[in-house]
Amino acid sequence: MARLSTHVLDLVSGKPAANLVIELYQGQKLIQRTQTNSDGRTDEPLLSGDSIPTGHFKIIFQAGDYLKAQGYPLSDPPFLDRIPIDFAIADAKGHYHVPLLLSPHGYSTYRGS
């Protein structure tokens, strides 16, 4: 089964980032708006099926709201608020995983498995 998934880890607490809002776009079109569960994952893959669309996508992680809710000391406005990750899907039958490692002043992502 082809799919696109994500996972968010809070590097300050060392735990999954629960209740972080995520938006998935293909071009300018919003495909899905969801949030992470207690494991820092979405309950369902962002995309899934026998095949998934190919092309350019963007995941926007609403990090500022999450970081504020955790009570971390932040500037106003926060250094990180909305984190966009632009990427492409080339294999309609593939598994794409886009994790986010998050802190109030930095983040990292990679193509996971």
mmCIF file of C-alpha atoms in Angstrom:
data_model
loop_
_atom_site.group_PDB
_atom_site.id
_atom_site.type_symbol
_atom_site.label_atom_id
_atom_site.label_comp_id
_atom_site.label_asym_id
_atom_site.label_seq_id
_atom_site.Cartn_x
_atom_site.Cartn_y
_atom_site.Cartn_z
ATOM 1 C CA MET A 1 0.000 0.000 0.000
ATOM 2 C CA ALA A 2 1.302 3.464 -0.901
ATOM 3 C CA ARG A 3 1.219 6.153 1.752
ATOM 4 C CA LEU A 4 2.438 9.449 3.119
ATOM 5 C CA SER A 5 2.880 9.673 6.882
ATOM 6 C CA THR A 6 4.455 11.957 9.461
ATOM 7 C CA HIS A 7 5.619 11.907 13.068
ATOM 8 C CA VAL A 8 6.543 14.836 15.320
ATOM 9 C CA LEU A 9 8.950 14.554 18.254
ATOM 10 C CA ASP A 10 9.420 17.307 20.839
ATOM 11 C CA LEU A 11 13.179 17.474 21.439
ATOM 12 C CA VAL A 12 12.807 19.500 24.661
ATOM 13 C CA SER A 13 10.582 16.993 26.443
ATOM 14 C CA GLY A 14 11.957 13.967 24.610
ATOM 15 C CA LYS A 15 8.384 12.856 23.900
ATOM 16 C CA PRO A 16 6.017 12.724 20.940
ATOM 17 C CA ALA A 17 4.353 16.061 20.151
ATOM 18 C CA ALA A 18 0.626 15.507 20.738
ATOM 19 C CA ASN A 19 -2.115 17.797 19.419
ATOM 20 C CA LEU A 20 0.067 19.565 16.861
ATOM 21 C CA VAL A 21 -2.011 20.728 13.880
ATOM 22 C CA ILE A 22 -0.776 19.665 10.435
ATOM 23 C CA GLU A 23 -1.933 20.836 7.014
ATOM 24 C CA LEU A 24 -1.140 19.006 3.767
ATOM 25 C CA TYR A 25 -1.190 20.921 0.479
ATOM 26 C CA GLN A 26 -0.709 19.856 -3.114
ATOM 27 C CA GLY A 27 0.200 23.072 -4.881
ATOM 28 C CA GLN A 28 -2.087 25.727 -3.372
ATOM 29 C CA LYS A 29 -4.884 23.231 -2.611
ATOM 30 C CA LEU A 30 -5.431 22.137 0.982
ATOM 31 C CA ILE A 31 -5.745 18.337 0.901
ATOM 32 C CA GLN A 32 -6.080 17.655 4.611
ATOM 33 C CA ARG A 33 -5.967 19.320 8.032
ATOM 34 C CA THR A 34 -5.416 17.035 10.998
ATOM 35 C CA GLN A 35 -3.465 16.837 14.241
ATOM 36 C CA THR A 36 -1.080 14.470 15.935
ATOM 37 C CA ASN A 37 -2.223 11.951 18.511
ATOM 38 C CA SER A 38 -0.536 11.044 21.812
ATOM 39 C CA ASP A 39 2.186 9.201 19.861
ATOM 40 C CA GLY A 40 2.996 12.291 17.759
ATOM 41 C CA ARG A 41 1.507 10.648 14.662
ATOM 42 C CA THR A 42 -1.709 11.212 12.768
ATOM 43 C CA ASP A 43 -4.407 8.582 13.319
ATOM 44 C CA GLU A 44 -4.447 7.843 9.583
ATOM 45 C CA PRO A 45 -1.752 8.388 6.944
ATOM 46 C CA LEU A 46 -1.923 11.790 5.248
ATOM 47 C CA LEU A 47 -2.335 9.932 1.939
ATOM 48 C CA SER A 48 -2.869 6.216 1.348
ATOM 49 C CA GLY A 49 -4.189 3.727 -1.168
ATOM 50 C CA ASP A 50 -3.074 1.397 -3.931
ATOM 51 C CA SER A 51 -1.384 4.494 -5.316
ATOM 52 C CA ILE A 52 -1.025 8.104 -4.152
ATOM 53 C CA PRO A 53 -0.770 11.285 -6.218
ATOM 54 C CA THR A 54 2.656 12.310 -7.444
ATOM 55 C CA GLY A 55 3.960 15.849 -7.643
ATOM 56 C CA HIS A 56 4.880 18.655 -5.286
ATOM 57 C CA PHE A 57 3.455 18.806 -1.774
ATOM 58 C CA LYS A 58 3.838 20.892 1.355
ATOM 59 C CA ILE A 59 3.209 19.949 4.967
ATOM 60 C CA ILE A 60 2.744 22.914 7.291
ATOM 61 C CA PHE A 61 3.325 22.118 10.949
ATOM 62 C CA GLN A 62 1.598 24.630 13.275
ATOM 63 C CA ALA A 63 4.537 24.593 15.683
ATOM 64 C CA GLY A 64 3.941 27.954 17.376
ATOM 65 C CA ASP A 65 0.565 26.962 18.810
ATOM 66 C CA TYR A 66 1.994 23.642 20.004
ATOM 67 C CA LEU A 67 5.056 25.237 21.622
ATOM 68 C CA LYS A 68 2.902 27.867 23.382
ATOM 69 C CA ALA A 69 0.602 25.132 24.711
ATOM 70 C CA GLN A 70 3.651 23.380 26.219
ATOM 71 C CA GLY A 71 4.497 26.499 28.214
ATOM 72 C CA TYR A 72 7.947 26.949 26.661
ATOM 73 C CA PRO A 73 9.321 30.493 26.996
ATOM 74 C CA LEU A 74 8.887 32.031 23.538
ATOM 75 C CA SER A 75 9.401 35.425 21.997
ATOM 76 C CA ASP A 76 6.362 37.314 20.673
ATOM 77 C CA PRO A 77 6.017 36.477 17.874
ATOM 78 C CA PRO A 78 7.687 33.074 18.345
ATOM 79 C CA PHE A 79 10.855 32.346 16.374
ATOM 80 C CA LEU A 80 9.178 29.260 14.870
ATOM 81 C CA ASP A 81 5.481 29.437 14.150
ATOM 82 C CA ARG A 82 4.413 27.705 10.949
ATOM 83 C CA ILE A 83 7.009 25.258 9.609
ATOM 84 C CA PRO A 84 6.516 24.438 5.911
ATOM 85 C CA ILE A 85 8.228 21.370 4.485
ATOM 86 C CA ASP A 86 8.177 21.282 0.669
ATOM 87 C CA PHE A 87 8.811 17.897 -0.912
ATOM 88 C CA ALA A 88 7.879 15.817 -3.932
ATOM 89 C CA ILE A 89 6.366 12.383 -4.398
ATOM 90 C CA ALA A 90 7.759 10.635 -7.480
ATOM 91 C CA ASP A 91 6.627 7.035 -6.868
ATOM 92 C CA ALA A 92 2.842 6.625 -6.736
ATOM 93 C CA LYS A 93 3.327 3.187 -5.131
ATOM 94 C CA GLY A 94 5.908 4.313 -2.575
ATOM 95 C CA HIS A 95 5.932 4.959 1.156
ATOM 96 C CA TYR A 96 6.928 8.489 2.070
ATOM 97 C CA HIS A 97 7.469 9.440 5.707
ATOM 98 C CA VAL A 98 8.203 13.076 6.641
ATOM 99 C CA PRO A 99 9.062 13.321 10.352
ATOM 100 C CA LEU A 100 9.707 16.555 12.234
ATOM 101 C CA LEU A 101 12.111 16.872 15.167
ATOM 102 C CA LEU A 102 11.053 20.076 16.926
ATOM 103 C CA SER A 103 12.329 22.530 19.538
ATOM 104 C CA PRO A 104 11.440 26.217 20.115
ATOM 105 C CA HIS A 105 14.496 27.405 18.181
ATOM 106 C CA GLY A 106 15.154 24.741 15.589
ATOM 107 C CA TYR A 107 13.876 21.732 13.709
ATOM 108 C CA SER A 108 15.024 18.944 11.455
ATOM 109 C CA THR A 109 13.343 16.675 8.959
ATOM 110 C CA TYR A 110 14.340 13.866 6.615
ATOM 111 C CA ARG A 111 12.765 11.202 4.453
ATOM 112 C CA GLY A 112 12.061 8.463 6.953
ATOM 113 C CA SER A 113 11.029 4.878 6.425
#
